[in-house]
Structure formats: structure tokens, C-alpha cells
Coordinates of C-alpha atoms in Angstrom, one line a residue:
Chain A
M1 CA -139.4 142.8 -31.8
S2 CA -136.3 141.8 -29.9
P3 CA -132.9 142.5 -31.5
A4 CA -131.7 139.5 -33.6
G5 CA -128.2 138.3 -34.1
E6 CA -124.8 139.0 -32.5
E7 CA -124.6 142.4 -30.7
G8 CA -128.0 143.4 -32.3
L9 CA -126.6 143.4 -35.8
A10 CA -130.0 144.1 -37.3
G11 CA -130.4 147.1 -35.0
R12 CA -127.0 148.5 -36.0
L13 CA -127.8 147.9 -39.7
L14 CA -131.1 149.8 -39.3
S15 CA -129.2 152.7 -37.7
G16 CA -127.1 153.0 -40.8
D17 CA -123.9 151.2 -39.7
R18 CA -122.0 150.3 -42.9
R19 CA -119.8 147.7 -41.1
A20 CA -122.9 146.0 -39.9
L21 CA -124.3 146.0 -43.4
A22 CA -121.1 144.4 -44.8
R23 CA -121.3 141.7 -42.1
V24 CA -125.0 141.0 -42.8
I25 CA -124.4 140.6 -46.5
S26 CA -121.5 138.2 -45.8
K27 CA -123.8 136.2 -43.6
I28 CA -126.3 136.1 -46.4
E29 CA -123.6 134.9 -48.8
R30 CA -122.5 132.2 -46.4
E31 CA -126.1 131.3 -45.7
D32 CA -125.5 131.8 -42.0
P33 CA -128.8 130.8 -40.2
E34 CA -128.6 134.1 -38.4
A35 CA -129.2 135.9 -41.7
K36 CA -132.7 134.7 -41.7
E37 CA -133.5 136.2 -38.4
I38 CA -131.9 139.5 -39.4
I39 CA -134.0 139.6 -42.6
A40 CA -137.1 139.0 -40.6
E41 CA -136.2 141.9 -38.4
I42 CA -135.3 144.4 -41.1
Y43 CA -137.9 143.5 -43.6
P44 CA -140.7 145.7 -42.2
H45 CA -138.4 148.7 -42.7
T46 CA -138.0 148.1 -46.5
G47 CA -140.1 148.6 -49.6
R48 CA -139.5 152.3 -50.3
A49 CA -136.3 152.2 -52.3
V50 CA -136.2 152.8 -56.0
T51 CA -134.8 149.6 -57.6
I52 CA -133.2 149.5 -61.0
G53 CA -132.0 146.5 -62.9
F54 CA -129.1 147.3 -65.3
T55 CA -128.4 144.6 -67.8
G56 CA -126.6 144.0 -71.1
P57 CA -123.7 142.1 -72.6
P58 CA -120.2 142.4 -71.0
G59 CA -118.1 145.2 -72.3
V60 CA -121.0 147.5 -73.1
G61 CA -119.9 149.9 -70.4
K62 CA -122.6 149.4 -67.9
S63 CA -120.4 150.1 -64.9
S64 CA -119.3 153.5 -66.4
I65 CA -122.9 154.5 -66.9
I66 CA -123.9 153.3 -63.4
A67 CA -120.9 155.3 -62.0
R68 CA -122.2 158.4 -63.7
L69 CA -125.7 157.8 -62.5
I70 CA -124.6 157.4 -59.0
K71 CA -122.9 160.8 -59.2
L72 CA -126.2 162.3 -60.2
Y73 CA -128.1 160.6 -57.4
R74 CA -125.4 161.7 -54.9
A75 CA -125.8 165.3 -56.1
E76 CA -129.4 165.0 -54.8
E77 CA -128.2 163.5 -51.6
K78 CA -129.7 160.1 -52.4
R79 CA -127.9 157.1 -51.1
V80 CA -127.2 154.4 -53.6
G81 CA -126.6 150.7 -53.2
V82 CA -125.1 148.6 -56.0
V83 CA -125.4 144.8 -56.2
S84 CA -123.3 143.6 -59.0
V85 CA -123.6 140.0 -60.3
D86 CA -121.5 140.8 -63.4
P87 CA -118.1 139.0 -62.8
S88 CA -116.5 141.2 -65.5
S89 CA -117.6 144.5 -63.9
P90 CA -115.1 146.8 -62.4
F91 CA -117.6 147.1 -59.5
S92 CA -117.0 143.4 -58.9
R93 CA -113.3 143.7 -58.8
G94 CA -113.1 147.0 -57.0
A95 CA -110.7 148.1 -59.6
I96 CA -110.4 151.2 -61.8
L97 CA -109.2 149.3 -64.9
G98 CA -107.9 152.5 -66.6
D99 CA -111.5 153.8 -66.8
R100 CA -111.6 157.6 -67.0
I101 CA -114.4 157.5 -64.5
R102 CA -113.1 157.1 -61.0
L103 CA -115.2 154.3 -59.6
S104 CA -112.9 154.5 -56.6
E105 CA -114.4 157.7 -55.5
H106 CA -117.7 155.9 -55.0
F107 CA -116.0 153.1 -53.0
L108 CA -114.9 155.8 -50.5
D109 CA -118.2 157.6 -50.4
P110 CA -120.3 156.7 -47.3
G111 CA -123.5 157.4 -49.2
V112 CA -122.7 154.6 -51.7
F113 CA -122.4 150.9 -50.9
I114 CA -121.2 148.5 -53.6
R115 CA -121.2 144.8 -53.3
S116 CA -120.5 142.1 -55.9
M117 CA -122.0 138.7 -55.5
G118 CA -121.3 135.4 -57.3
S119 CA -124.3 134.4 -59.3
R120 CA -124.0 130.8 -58.4
G121 CA -123.6 128.8 -55.3
H122 CA -126.0 130.5 -53.0
L123 CA -129.6 129.7 -52.4
G124 CA -132.0 131.1 -54.9
G125 CA -129.3 132.5 -57.3
L126 CA -129.6 136.2 -58.3
A127 CA -133.2 136.3 -57.2
G128 CA -132.1 134.9 -53.8
G129 CA -128.9 136.2 -52.2
S130 CA -128.7 139.5 -54.2
R131 CA -132.3 140.3 -53.4
L132 CA -131.6 139.8 -49.7
A133 CA -128.4 141.9 -50.0
A134 CA -130.6 144.7 -51.6
L135 CA -133.0 144.5 -48.7
A136 CA -130.1 144.9 -46.3
M137 CA -128.8 147.9 -48.2
E138 CA -132.2 149.5 -48.1
A139 CA -132.7 148.8 -44.4
C140 CA -129.3 150.5 -43.9
G141 CA -130.6 153.7 -45.6
M142 CA -130.0 153.3 -49.3
D143 CA -132.6 155.2 -51.4
V144 CA -131.7 153.7 -54.7
I145 CA -130.7 150.1 -55.4
I146 CA -129.0 149.2 -58.6
Y147 CA -128.6 145.6 -59.7
E148 CA -125.9 145.1 -62.3
T149 CA -126.1 141.9 -64.3
V150 CA -124.8 140.4 -67.5
G151 CA -125.6 138.0 -70.3
V152 CA -128.8 137.0 -72.1
G153 CA -131.6 134.8 -70.8
Q154 CA -132.7 133.5 -67.5
G155 CA -130.6 135.8 -65.4
E156 CA -132.1 138.9 -66.9
V157 CA -135.6 137.7 -66.3
E158 CA -134.7 137.3 -62.7
V159 CA -133.3 140.8 -62.5
A160 CA -136.5 142.1 -64.1
S161 CA -138.6 140.4 -61.5
A162 CA -136.6 141.9 -58.8
A163 CA -136.3 145.5 -60.0
D164 CA -139.0 148.1 -60.6
T165 CA -137.3 149.4 -63.7
V166 CA -135.1 147.5 -66.1
V167 CA -132.5 149.3 -68.2
L168 CA -131.0 147.3 -71.1
A169 CA -127.6 148.6 -72.2
L170 CA -126.5 147.9 -75.7
Q171 CA -123.6 149.0 -77.9
P172 CA -123.8 150.1 -81.5
G173 CA -122.5 148.1 -84.4
A174 CA -122.2 144.8 -82.4
G175 CA -125.5 143.4 -83.5
D176 CA -126.5 143.6 -79.8
A177 CA -130.1 144.7 -80.5
V178 CA -130.7 141.8 -82.9
Q179 CA -129.1 139.4 -80.4
A180 CA -131.2 140.8 -77.5
L181 CA -134.3 140.4 -79.6
K182 CA -133.6 136.9 -80.5
A183 CA -132.7 136.0 -76.9
G184 CA -136.0 137.4 -75.7
V185 CA -134.4 140.0 -73.6
M186 CA -135.8 143.1 -75.3
E187 CA -139.3 142.4 -74.0
I188 CA -138.2 142.8 -70.4
A189 CA -136.5 146.3 -70.9
D190 CA -138.4 149.4 -69.7
I191 CA -135.6 151.7 -71.0
F192 CA -132.9 151.2 -73.6
C193 CA -129.6 152.7 -73.3
I194 CA -127.3 152.7 -76.3
N195 CA -123.8 153.4 -74.9
K196 CA -120.8 154.8 -76.9
A197 CA -123.0 157.4 -78.4
D198 CA -120.0 158.7 -80.3
H199 CA -119.8 155.5 -82.3
P200 CA -120.7 156.0 -86.0
Q201 CA -123.4 153.4 -85.8
A202 CA -125.0 154.8 -82.6
R203 CA -127.9 156.5 -84.4
N204 CA -128.5 153.5 -86.6
A205 CA -128.7 151.3 -83.5
R206 CA -131.3 153.6 -82.1
I207 CA -133.4 153.4 -85.2
E208 CA -133.0 149.6 -85.3
V209 CA -134.2 149.3 -81.7
R210 CA -137.1 151.6 -82.2
Q211 CA -138.2 149.7 -85.3
M212 CA -138.2 146.5 -83.3
L213 CA -140.1 148.1 -80.5
E214 CA -142.7 149.4 -83.0
I215 CA -143.2 146.0 -84.4
G216 CA -143.7 144.7 -80.9
Q217 CA -146.1 147.5 -80.1
E218 CA -148.2 146.6 -83.1
L219 CA -148.3 142.9 -82.1
A220 CA -149.0 143.6 -78.5
P221 CA -149.7 147.2 -77.6
Q222 CA -148.4 148.4 -74.2
D223 CA -149.1 151.6 -72.2
W224 CA -145.3 152.2 -71.8
F225 CA -143.2 152.6 -74.9
P226 CA -139.5 152.2 -73.8
P227 CA -137.4 155.3 -74.4
I228 CA -134.1 154.8 -76.2
I229 CA -131.3 156.9 -74.7
L230 CA -127.9 157.5 -76.2
T231 CA -125.2 157.7 -73.6
R232 CA -121.5 158.0 -73.2
G233 CA -120.0 156.5 -70.1
D234 CA -116.7 158.3 -70.6
T235 CA -118.2 161.9 -70.7
G236 CA -121.5 161.4 -69.0
E237 CA -123.4 162.5 -72.0
G238 CA -127.1 161.3 -71.9
V239 CA -126.9 160.0 -68.3
E240 CA -129.1 162.9 -67.0
E241 CA -131.6 161.9 -69.6
L242 CA -131.4 158.3 -68.6
K243 CA -132.0 159.3 -65.0
E244 CA -135.1 161.3 -66.0
A245 CA -136.4 158.3 -68.0
I246 CA -136.0 156.1 -64.9
A247 CA -138.0 158.7 -62.9
S248 CA -140.7 158.8 -65.7
H249 CA -141.0 155.1 -65.7
R250 CA -141.3 155.1 -61.9
A251 CA -144.1 157.7 -62.2
Y252 CA -145.8 155.7 -64.8
L253 CA -145.7 152.6 -62.6
E254 CA -147.2 154.4 -59.7
E255 CA -149.9 156.2 -61.6
S256 CA -151.0 153.1 -63.5
G257 CA -151.0 150.8 -60.5
R258 CA -148.4 148.7 -62.2
L259 CA -145.8 149.2 -59.4
E260 CA -148.0 147.3 -56.9
E261 CA -148.7 144.6 -59.5
R262 CA -145.0 144.2 -60.4
R263 CA -143.9 144.1 -56.8
R264 CA -146.5 141.5 -55.9
A265 CA -145.4 139.4 -58.8
A266 CA -141.7 139.8 -57.8
L267 CA -142.5 138.8 -54.2
R268 CA -144.4 135.8 -55.3
D269 CA -141.5 134.7 -57.5
F270 CA -139.0 135.3 -54.7
V271 CA -141.0 133.3 -52.2
V272 CA -141.5 130.4 -54.7
S273 CA -137.9 130.3 -55.9
W274 CA -136.6 130.4 -52.4
A275 CA -138.8 127.5 -51.3
T276 CA -137.9 125.6 -54.5
A277 CA -134.2 126.2 -54.0
R278 CA -134.5 124.8 -50.4
L279 CA -136.3 121.8 -51.7
E280 CA -133.9 121.2 -54.5
R281 CA -131.0 121.3 -52.1
E282 CA -132.7 118.9 -49.8
M283 CA -133.4 116.5 -52.7
R284 CA -129.8 116.8 -54.0
E285 CA -128.4 116.0 -50.5
R286 CA -130.8 113.0 -50.2
L287 CA -129.7 111.7 -53.5
R288 CA -126.1 112.1 -52.6
Y289 CA -126.3 110.2 -49.3
E290 CA -129.3 107.9 -49.5
D291 CA -130.7 107.3 -52.9
D292 CA -127.7 105.9 -54.7
D293 CA -129.6 102.8 -55.4
L294 CA -132.3 104.8 -57.1
L295 CA -129.8 106.5 -59.4
E296 CA -128.1 103.2 -60.0
M297 CA -131.4 101.8 -61.3
V298 CA -131.8 104.8 -63.6
Y299 CA -128.2 104.5 -64.8
T300 CA -128.6 100.9 -65.6
R301 CA -131.9 101.6 -67.3
R302 CA -134.0 99.5 -64.9
L303 CA -136.0 102.6 -63.9
D304 CA -136.8 105.7 -66.0
P305 CA -135.8 109.1 -64.8
I306 CA -139.3 110.5 -64.5
S307 CA -140.4 107.6 -62.3
A308 CA -137.3 108.2 -60.2
S309 CA -138.1 111.8 -59.7
E310 CA -141.7 111.0 -58.8
R311 CA -140.4 108.8 -56.1
I312 CA -138.2 111.5 -54.7
Y313 CA -140.9 114.1 -55.2
R314 CA -143.4 112.1 -53.3
S315 CA -141.0 111.2 -50.5
V316 CA -139.9 114.8 -49.7
Chain B
M1 CA -144.1 95.3 -70.2
S2 CA -147.5 96.0 -71.9
P3 CA -147.7 98.6 -74.7
A4 CA -148.3 102.1 -73.3
G5 CA -150.4 104.8 -74.8
E6 CA -152.9 105.1 -77.6
E7 CA -152.6 102.3 -80.2
G8 CA -149.3 101.2 -78.7
L9 CA -147.6 104.5 -79.5
A10 CA -144.4 103.5 -77.7
G11 CA -144.2 100.3 -79.7
R12 CA -144.6 102.2 -82.9
L13 CA -141.9 104.6 -81.8
L14 CA -139.6 101.8 -81.0
S15 CA -140.2 100.2 -84.4
G16 CA -138.9 103.5 -86.0
D17 CA -142.2 105.1 -86.9
R18 CA -141.5 108.8 -87.5
R19 CA -145.1 109.9 -87.1
A20 CA -145.3 108.1 -83.8
L21 CA -142.1 110.0 -82.8
A22 CA -143.6 113.4 -83.8
R23 CA -146.7 112.6 -81.7
V24 CA -144.7 111.5 -78.7
I25 CA -142.7 114.7 -78.7
S26 CA -145.9 116.7 -79.0
K27 CA -147.2 114.8 -76.0
I28 CA -144.0 115.6 -74.1
E29 CA -144.4 119.3 -75.0
R30 CA -148.0 119.4 -73.9
E31 CA -147.1 117.5 -70.8
D32 CA -149.7 114.9 -71.6
P33 CA -149.8 112.4 -68.7
E34 CA -149.4 109.6 -71.3
A35 CA -145.9 110.9 -72.1
K36 CA -144.7 109.6 -68.8
E37 CA -145.8 106.1 -69.5
I38 CA -144.3 106.2 -72.9
I39 CA -140.9 107.3 -71.5
A40 CA -141.0 104.5 -68.9
E41 CA -141.5 102.0 -71.8
I42 CA -138.9 103.3 -74.2
Y43 CA -136.2 104.2 -71.6
P44 CA -134.7 100.8 -71.4
H45 CA -134.0 101.0 -75.1
T46 CA -131.9 104.2 -74.8
G47 CA -128.4 105.1 -73.7
R48 CA -126.3 104.2 -76.7
A49 CA -126.7 107.4 -78.9
V50 CA -123.8 109.8 -79.2
T51 CA -125.1 113.2 -77.8
I52 CA -123.6 116.5 -78.8
G53 CA -124.4 119.9 -77.3
F54 CA -123.9 122.7 -79.8
T55 CA -123.9 126.1 -78.2
G56 CA -122.9 129.7 -78.9
P57 CA -124.3 133.2 -79.5
P58 CA -127.0 133.7 -82.1
G59 CA -125.8 134.5 -85.6
V60 CA -122.6 132.5 -85.3
G61 CA -123.8 130.0 -87.9
K62 CA -124.4 127.0 -85.7
S63 CA -127.2 125.7 -87.9
S64 CA -125.0 125.7 -91.0
I65 CA -122.3 123.7 -89.3
I66 CA -124.8 121.3 -87.8
A67 CA -126.3 120.9 -91.3
R68 CA -122.9 120.1 -92.7
L69 CA -122.2 117.7 -89.8
I70 CA -125.5 115.9 -90.4
K71 CA -124.4 115.4 -94.1
L72 CA -121.2 113.7 -92.9
Y73 CA -123.0 111.4 -90.4
R74 CA -125.6 110.6 -93.1
A75 CA -122.8 109.5 -95.4
E76 CA -122.0 106.9 -92.8
E77 CA -125.6 105.9 -92.7
K78 CA -126.0 107.2 -89.1
R79 CA -129.4 108.6 -88.2
V80 CA -129.4 112.0 -86.6
G81 CA -131.9 113.7 -84.3
V82 CA -131.7 117.5 -83.7
V83 CA -133.4 119.2 -80.7
S84 CA -133.1 122.9 -81.3
V85 CA -133.9 125.3 -78.5
D86 CA -132.4 128.3 -80.3
P87 CA -135.4 130.4 -81.3
S88 CA -133.4 132.2 -84.0
S89 CA -132.2 129.0 -85.6
P90 CA -133.4 128.1 -89.1
F91 CA -134.0 124.6 -87.7
S92 CA -136.5 126.1 -85.4
R93 CA -138.3 127.9 -88.1
G94 CA -138.0 125.1 -90.7
A95 CA -136.9 127.8 -93.1
I96 CA -134.0 128.1 -95.6
L97 CA -133.4 131.8 -94.9
G98 CA -131.2 132.2 -98.0
D99 CA -128.6 129.9 -96.6
R100 CA -126.5 128.3 -99.2
I101 CA -126.8 125.1 -97.4
R102 CA -130.1 123.5 -98.0
L103 CA -131.4 122.6 -94.6
S104 CA -134.6 121.5 -96.3
E105 CA -132.9 118.4 -97.7
H106 CA -132.5 117.3 -94.1
F107 CA -136.1 118.0 -93.3
L108 CA -137.1 115.5 -96.1
D109 CA -134.5 112.8 -95.2
P110 CA -136.1 110.0 -93.2
G111 CA -132.7 109.4 -91.5
V112 CA -132.9 112.9 -89.9
F113 CA -135.4 114.1 -87.4
I114 CA -135.4 117.8 -86.5
R115 CA -137.5 119.3 -83.7
S116 CA -137.4 122.7 -82.2
M117 CA -138.7 123.2 -78.7
G118 CA -139.4 126.4 -76.7
S119 CA -137.0 126.8 -73.9
R120 CA -139.6 128.0 -71.5
G121 CA -142.9 126.8 -70.3
H122 CA -142.4 123.1 -70.0
L123 CA -141.4 121.2 -67.0
G124 CA -137.7 121.1 -66.3
G125 CA -136.8 123.6 -69.1
L126 CA -134.1 122.5 -71.6
A127 CA -133.0 119.8 -69.3
G128 CA -136.6 118.6 -69.1
G129 CA -138.6 118.4 -72.3
S130 CA -135.7 118.5 -74.7
R131 CA -134.0 115.7 -72.9
L132 CA -137.2 113.6 -73.1
A133 CA -137.5 114.5 -76.8
A134 CA -133.9 113.2 -77.3
L135 CA -134.8 110.0 -75.5
A136 CA -137.8 109.5 -77.8
M137 CA -135.5 110.2 -80.9
E138 CA -133.0 107.7 -79.7
A139 CA -135.7 105.1 -79.1
C140 CA -136.9 105.7 -82.6
G141 CA -133.5 104.8 -84.0
M142 CA -131.4 108.0 -84.1
D143 CA -127.7 107.2 -83.5
V144 CA -126.6 110.8 -83.0
I145 CA -128.5 113.4 -81.1
I146 CA -127.6 117.1 -81.4
Y147 CA -128.8 119.7 -79.0
E148 CA -128.7 123.2 -80.5
T149 CA -128.9 126.1 -78.0
V150 CA -128.1 129.8 -77.7
G151 CA -126.9 132.4 -75.3
V152 CA -124.6 132.5 -72.3
G153 CA -125.2 131.2 -68.9
Q154 CA -127.5 128.7 -67.2
G155 CA -128.9 127.3 -70.5
E156 CA -125.4 126.2 -71.6
V157 CA -124.7 124.5 -68.3
E158 CA -127.9 122.5 -68.7
V159 CA -126.9 121.5 -72.3
A160 CA -123.5 120.4 -71.0
S161 CA -125.1 118.2 -68.4
A162 CA -127.3 116.6 -71.0
A163 CA -124.7 116.0 -73.7
D164 CA -121.6 113.8 -73.8
T165 CA -119.7 116.3 -75.8
V166 CA -120.2 120.1 -75.8
V167 CA -119.1 122.2 -78.8
L168 CA -118.9 125.9 -78.3
A169 CA -119.2 127.9 -81.6
L170 CA -117.8 131.4 -81.7
Q171 CA -117.2 133.9 -84.5
P172 CA -114.0 135.9 -85.1
G173 CA -113.8 139.6 -84.4
A174 CA -116.9 139.8 -82.3
G175 CA -115.2 139.5 -78.9
D176 CA -117.1 136.3 -78.5
A177 CA -114.2 134.4 -76.8
V178 CA -113.7 137.1 -74.2
Q179 CA -117.5 137.2 -73.6
A180 CA -117.7 133.5 -73.3
L181 CA -114.8 133.5 -70.8
K182 CA -116.4 136.2 -68.7
A183 CA -119.7 134.4 -68.8
G184 CA -118.2 131.2 -67.6
V185 CA -119.2 129.3 -70.7
M186 CA -115.7 128.4 -71.9
E187 CA -115.1 126.0 -69.1
I188 CA -118.0 123.7 -70.2
A189 CA -116.7 123.4 -73.8
D190 CA -115.0 120.2 -74.9
I191 CA -114.4 121.5 -78.4
F192 CA -114.2 125.0 -79.8
C193 CA -115.4 125.8 -83.2
I194 CA -114.5 129.1 -84.7
N195 CA -116.9 129.6 -87.6
K196 CA -116.4 132.0 -90.6
A197 CA -112.8 130.8 -91.0
D198 CA -112.4 133.1 -93.9
H199 CA -112.8 136.1 -91.6
P200 CA -109.5 138.1 -91.4
Q201 CA -109.6 137.7 -87.6
A202 CA -110.2 133.9 -87.6
R203 CA -106.7 132.9 -86.8
N204 CA -106.3 135.6 -84.2
A205 CA -109.5 134.3 -82.5
R206 CA -108.0 130.8 -82.4
I207 CA -104.8 132.1 -80.8
E208 CA -106.9 134.1 -78.3
V209 CA -109.0 131.0 -77.3
R210 CA -105.9 128.9 -77.1
Q211 CA -104.2 131.4 -74.8
M212 CA -107.2 131.5 -72.5
L213 CA -107.3 127.7 -72.4
E214 CA -103.6 127.5 -71.6
I215 CA -104.1 129.8 -68.7
G216 CA -107.0 127.7 -67.5
Q217 CA -104.8 124.6 -68.0
E218 CA -102.1 126.1 -65.8
L219 CA -104.6 127.0 -63.1
A220 CA -106.5 123.6 -63.1
P221 CA -104.9 121.0 -65.3
Q222 CA -107.3 118.6 -67.2
D223 CA -106.7 115.4 -69.1
W224 CA -108.6 116.8 -72.1
F225 CA -107.3 119.9 -73.8
P226 CA -110.2 121.2 -76.0
P227 CA -109.2 121.4 -79.7
I228 CA -110.0 124.6 -81.6
I229 CA -111.4 124.0 -85.1
L230 CA -111.8 126.6 -87.8
T231 CA -114.9 126.0 -89.8
R232 CA -116.9 127.5 -92.6
G233 CA -120.6 126.7 -92.6
D234 CA -121.0 128.0 -96.2
T235 CA -118.4 125.7 -97.8
G236 CA -118.1 122.9 -95.2
E237 CA -114.4 123.6 -94.6
G238 CA -113.3 122.2 -91.3
V239 CA -116.5 120.3 -90.5
E240 CA -114.9 116.9 -91.2
E241 CA -112.2 117.9 -88.7
L242 CA -114.9 118.9 -86.2
K243 CA -116.5 115.5 -86.6
E244 CA -113.2 113.8 -85.9
A245 CA -112.7 115.9 -82.8
I246 CA -116.1 114.9 -81.6
A247 CA -115.1 111.2 -82.1
S248 CA -111.8 111.7 -80.3
H249 CA -113.5 113.3 -77.4
R250 CA -116.0 110.4 -77.2
A251 CA -113.0 107.9 -77.3
Y252 CA -111.4 109.9 -74.5
L253 CA -114.5 109.8 -72.4
E254 CA -114.9 106.1 -72.8
E255 CA -111.2 105.2 -72.2
S256 CA -110.9 107.5 -69.1
G257 CA -114.2 106.3 -67.6
R258 CA -115.4 109.9 -67.8
L259 CA -118.4 108.9 -69.9
E260 CA -119.9 106.9 -67.2
E261 CA -119.2 109.7 -64.6
R262 CA -120.6 112.3 -66.9
R263 CA -123.8 110.4 -67.6
R264 CA -124.4 109.6 -64.0
A265 CA -124.0 113.2 -63.1
A266 CA -126.4 114.2 -65.9
L267 CA -129.0 111.7 -64.8
R268 CA -128.7 112.9 -61.2
D269 CA -129.3 116.5 -62.4
F270 CA -132.2 115.4 -64.6
V271 CA -133.9 113.6 -61.8
V272 CA -133.4 116.4 -59.3
S273 CA -134.5 119.2 -61.7
W274 CA -137.5 117.3 -62.8
A275 CA -138.6 116.7 -59.2
T276 CA -137.8 120.3 -58.4
A277 CA -139.8 121.6 -61.3
R278 CA -142.8 119.5 -60.2
L279 CA -142.5 120.9 -56.7
E280 CA -142.1 124.4 -57.9
R281 CA -145.2 124.2 -60.0
E282 CA -147.1 122.7 -57.2
M283 CA -146.0 125.6 -54.9
R284 CA -146.9 128.2 -57.5
E285 CA -150.3 126.7 -58.0
R286 CA -150.9 126.6 -54.2
L287 CA -149.8 130.2 -54.0
R288 CA -152.2 131.2 -56.7
Y289 CA -155.2 129.6 -55.3
E290 CA -154.7 129.2 -51.6
D291 CA -152.0 131.3 -50.1
D292 CA -153.0 134.8 -51.2
D293 CA -153.2 135.7 -47.5
L294 CA -149.6 134.7 -47.1
L295 CA -148.4 136.8 -50.0
E296 CA -150.6 139.7 -48.8
M297 CA -148.7 139.6 -45.5
V298 CA -145.4 139.6 -47.4
Y299 CA -146.5 142.5 -49.6
T300 CA -147.7 144.5 -46.6
R301 CA -144.5 143.8 -44.8
R302 CA -146.1 141.9 -41.9
L303 CA -144.2 138.7 -42.8
D304 CA -140.7 138.5 -44.5
P305 CA -140.3 136.5 -47.7
I306 CA -137.9 133.9 -46.2
S307 CA -140.4 133.0 -43.4
A308 CA -143.2 132.9 -46.0
S309 CA -141.2 130.4 -48.1
E310 CA -140.4 128.3 -45.1
R311 CA -144.1 128.0 -44.4
I312 CA -144.7 126.8 -47.9
Y313 CA -141.7 124.6 -47.9
R314 CA -142.8 122.9 -44.7
S315 CA -146.3 122.4 -45.9
V316 CA -145.6 120.8 -49.2

């Protein structure tokens, strides 16, 4: 395969050049056509990294736990990439924010690469640009990739489809568990992490989550029963245990054959969403420049919207 | 136009037959091909209803406020349709749940039609099936359509694009305002409703929201400054004021020409998402039955996912 891109950017990325990595991710974000060629060249060198989706409401302290987790992986000489799509995360802002944990030490560590990405505005959303950024990080030598995300709903499902292991972080006393259950996010978590373990409600929160999981287990039994870990981002308490739970889940995925299944499904989703996003963009552009008449007919009630979309659909 | 569907279902719907309405919505949910014909027939008779998107985290008490609001509209002899895509809502479950407000009275009122819809699994998501259900409700004579939804993120944006007026319900003391701001939901709200006005933090929450809005206003001035209403779902306090705010917003939209602008944009989004959803489904099905080889190449790293999606994209 011949080197793609300016000055063999892909080759430099594969040799572990951090500046090349930063430039490739910027090209991905800008949707530079060159990014596609670079992905094609680096893709055969990916697929071995451990990927972890870290999700939960804003303010739970995900970044502090991730920072602690990075420390533990670094102690084992593992290189860690973080793709943050949480706009409220200190990772996204590159700031310390008065946190007692010094995120900045990770920003300076050559074995850690942190990149925040906007969740909107690039092709394929989180499952698009961030996924490609993670591939680039892996090709550049990262052994562990952490996706940090926020909110409830669709976004989390996308993270789940991209990561091998999904950690759902909640905080005690905020009704988070009930909200997560209602929003359908609990079912995608492989591991629960209740942060702020020193909170008086922490143990109750654990019981609450366990009860919900037990009801779920009765309704639809699964091989894997998600562990519930109490952590403290400020002291690091419980984070070693969290890391072990992630390793156990990984071992379970490999032994049961679920890792392959999950990765195949994730790739299928990625390929379909990417193609869909391309088509959607094409349709939107066509509607903007060409099909104003069609929309005018819909607006004036002379044509219904389903028939209008069928016309566009058939003409693509 | 000739009557479409079994026994002229569209005609019965247009004459105000509730049973026909229920059947049409079921056909929409099942994606019965007949639904498309019915939509084409009823669509010219729609476009006059007032549409309101009601959004906010679970447990805020949206359903209680909506129930109170329905009461006020009913007192003016307006007919009200509710499309609930909040799985935790009592509207969705048709239950009373110990609420002091008797939702059940609305379930029995022929001037009110309540329907809950799953947010996943049907074409076009919330902006798809629920939008069509709302059209059917309007064609059946509903003057006001309320969309109830939950969560933060993409779902809310879809509601906003479907409704003329978006109400964001928050509760005091839960950090909801900050979370909404971080999640980018605040910017889509036309009206804020702080429920549980008797909570000691209610007035602080109002100040907090106002301050955030004022900062937003300085950064990007808008003609419409969202009012912040304190309500109590249990007593009905503030709901009259909320209804007036909805009417003021509607008047503003009409006078400023924004209503037309907003509705055009919503129709464009609807048409594009529907066509995209169709294409996505087609691609997924093709991948399931035909293109296993393509995915196998991606899984085994012989082909990168972007190139794979381009192949599908080009072949559709």
C-alpha cells in the first residue's frame, strides 16, 4: 500500500507520531477528503485496543474517574486515548476546574492522548467522527480507548455500539438510577459505577441498582450480571476495582464469543450509519438547491410529506 | 380524491370518528402500507392546530402539568390530542399512579385523545410516527396537539422541529437547569416551566435559568426572550399563566413571520428524515441478506468501514 496523504501522514501516524495523530483527527473533524484515504491505510492496523464507553449524566464525576483509571493503566505502561463528546467535561475544556485530580498531568503525558469532539455537525455523529478518531488513536499506538459521553438516550446507544465495555456512572441521591432505568439506558451498561461513594446515599443507590438489575434478570436472564462498583473520583477509592471489572467483562466477552458478535454488530452499525449520513446530507443539499418546489407543495398542503419523501428517496 | 383504506377509514377519521383515529394510528405504528394512503388523503385538512412540545427530565411532573393544561383548553371547548413518547409518563401507561390529578377523566373525555408511542422501532423515530399520529389527531378535529417527551439531546431537538412552541419543564434543586444548559437543550426552549413551585429552591431555580438566558441573550440576541413560569402540577398553580405564555409565543410567531419559517423548516426535516429512514432500512436489510461478504471483509480488516459504506451508498 502506498503512503496516503501529505508527507505520508498515515505512515507517521502508524509510527506513533502524536502531531500526525492530532492532524489526522482534525482532518476527520473537518471532513477533509484525505481523511478517508488515511483511514483506509491505517484500518488494517487496528482492532486490538480495549475500548470502553463511559457514560452518565453531567456532574457525576466521570472525568475524575477516567483520570484515575488512566493513572492505573499508565502504571502498567498501557497507552490510553480518550475521545470525549461530553461538552461539560474538563477533558473537553482542557481545564483543571479546581479538581483535586490533576488532569493536566495526563495532557502532558506522551502515553495519553485526549481529544474532545463536538457531538454534532460531523458525518455520522458520535458513531462517526469519534469512531474514526478512536481508530486513529489506536493506529498511533493507544492500547486502551475511552469514549466519554453524556446524557440519556440515543447517544448512549451509539457509544454502546462502538465500545466493547460500557460503564454507566451514576451518583447517589439524585434519582439517577431511576432516571436511567426509565430512559432505557440501564440495559446497555455492562458495569455500574456509583461515584461519590462517601455520600450517605451511596449504599442505598447500590441496592437500588441491584434490585432493578435483578428484576431485569428475572425478566430476561443474561450470562453477564453487571457488577456495581462504588468509587470516589477525589481519592481514587474503588477505581482499581472498576478496572478489574472492566478486565473481567473483557474476559467474559472473549470466552463467550460475544466480543466477535458485538464487534460485528458495531461495524455493521457504523457502515450503515455512515452511508445513511452521506445520503441524508445529499438529500438535504438537493432539497436546499433544487427541490424548493417540492417543499412548497408540502407547505401549501398540495402534497403530503410522505409522498414528497418517496419522490426524493426514489430519485437519489 | 377517492376514499382511501378499508371502509373509507380516512373519511371516517375526517368526520371525527375516534375509533377510526385509533385504528389509523395503529396502522401508522405498524407501518401498514395503507397508512401512507390515509396520510395523503387527510394531509390537506391539517396545518391549523396549535402544536406544543413538552419536554424535560423524567419525574419533573410534565404529565400533571399537561393534565392541568388540557383542563384549561377543554374549558374553552378546544379539543386536545396528546402524543406521549415518554415511557415513564402516566399518559403512556394509562394509569393514575396515585396522582392527585385524575388523568383518567381525560381518558374518558371525547374531546381529548391520548396516545403513547414507543420512541424506537418505527420509521423516522419521534419525528416520524409521532408526527403522523399528530396529523391524524388534527384531521380528526383536535385543535391543540401536545407532544410529551423525555431526556436530553437529540430527541428534544426533534420535538422542537415538530412543534410550534417548545416548553422545557425543570424541577428546582435538582441541578436540572445546569444539566439542560450543558446538554444544549436550553436553547430550544421557547418557554421554561419550573414545576414544584412550592419547593424551597423554586425561586432560586428561576433566577438561575434567567441568568443563563440573559448570558445567552448577550451572546446572541433574539426577539423572543423565553418566559419562566413557576407551576404546581398538584394544585394547578401557574398553569393558566403557562397557557397564556404559550398563546403569547404563538402570537409572536405569527406576527414575526417565524411561524411560517419554523413550519417550513420542520417539514423539510420531516421529509428528509423520512426518506433517510427509508434508505437506512433498505441498506440495513441489504446488509443482512446480501452483503455479508462486505461486512466480513470489514471485520477481518481487509476493507475499511468508510470504503464499505461508500460501496453501499453508491449501489443504493
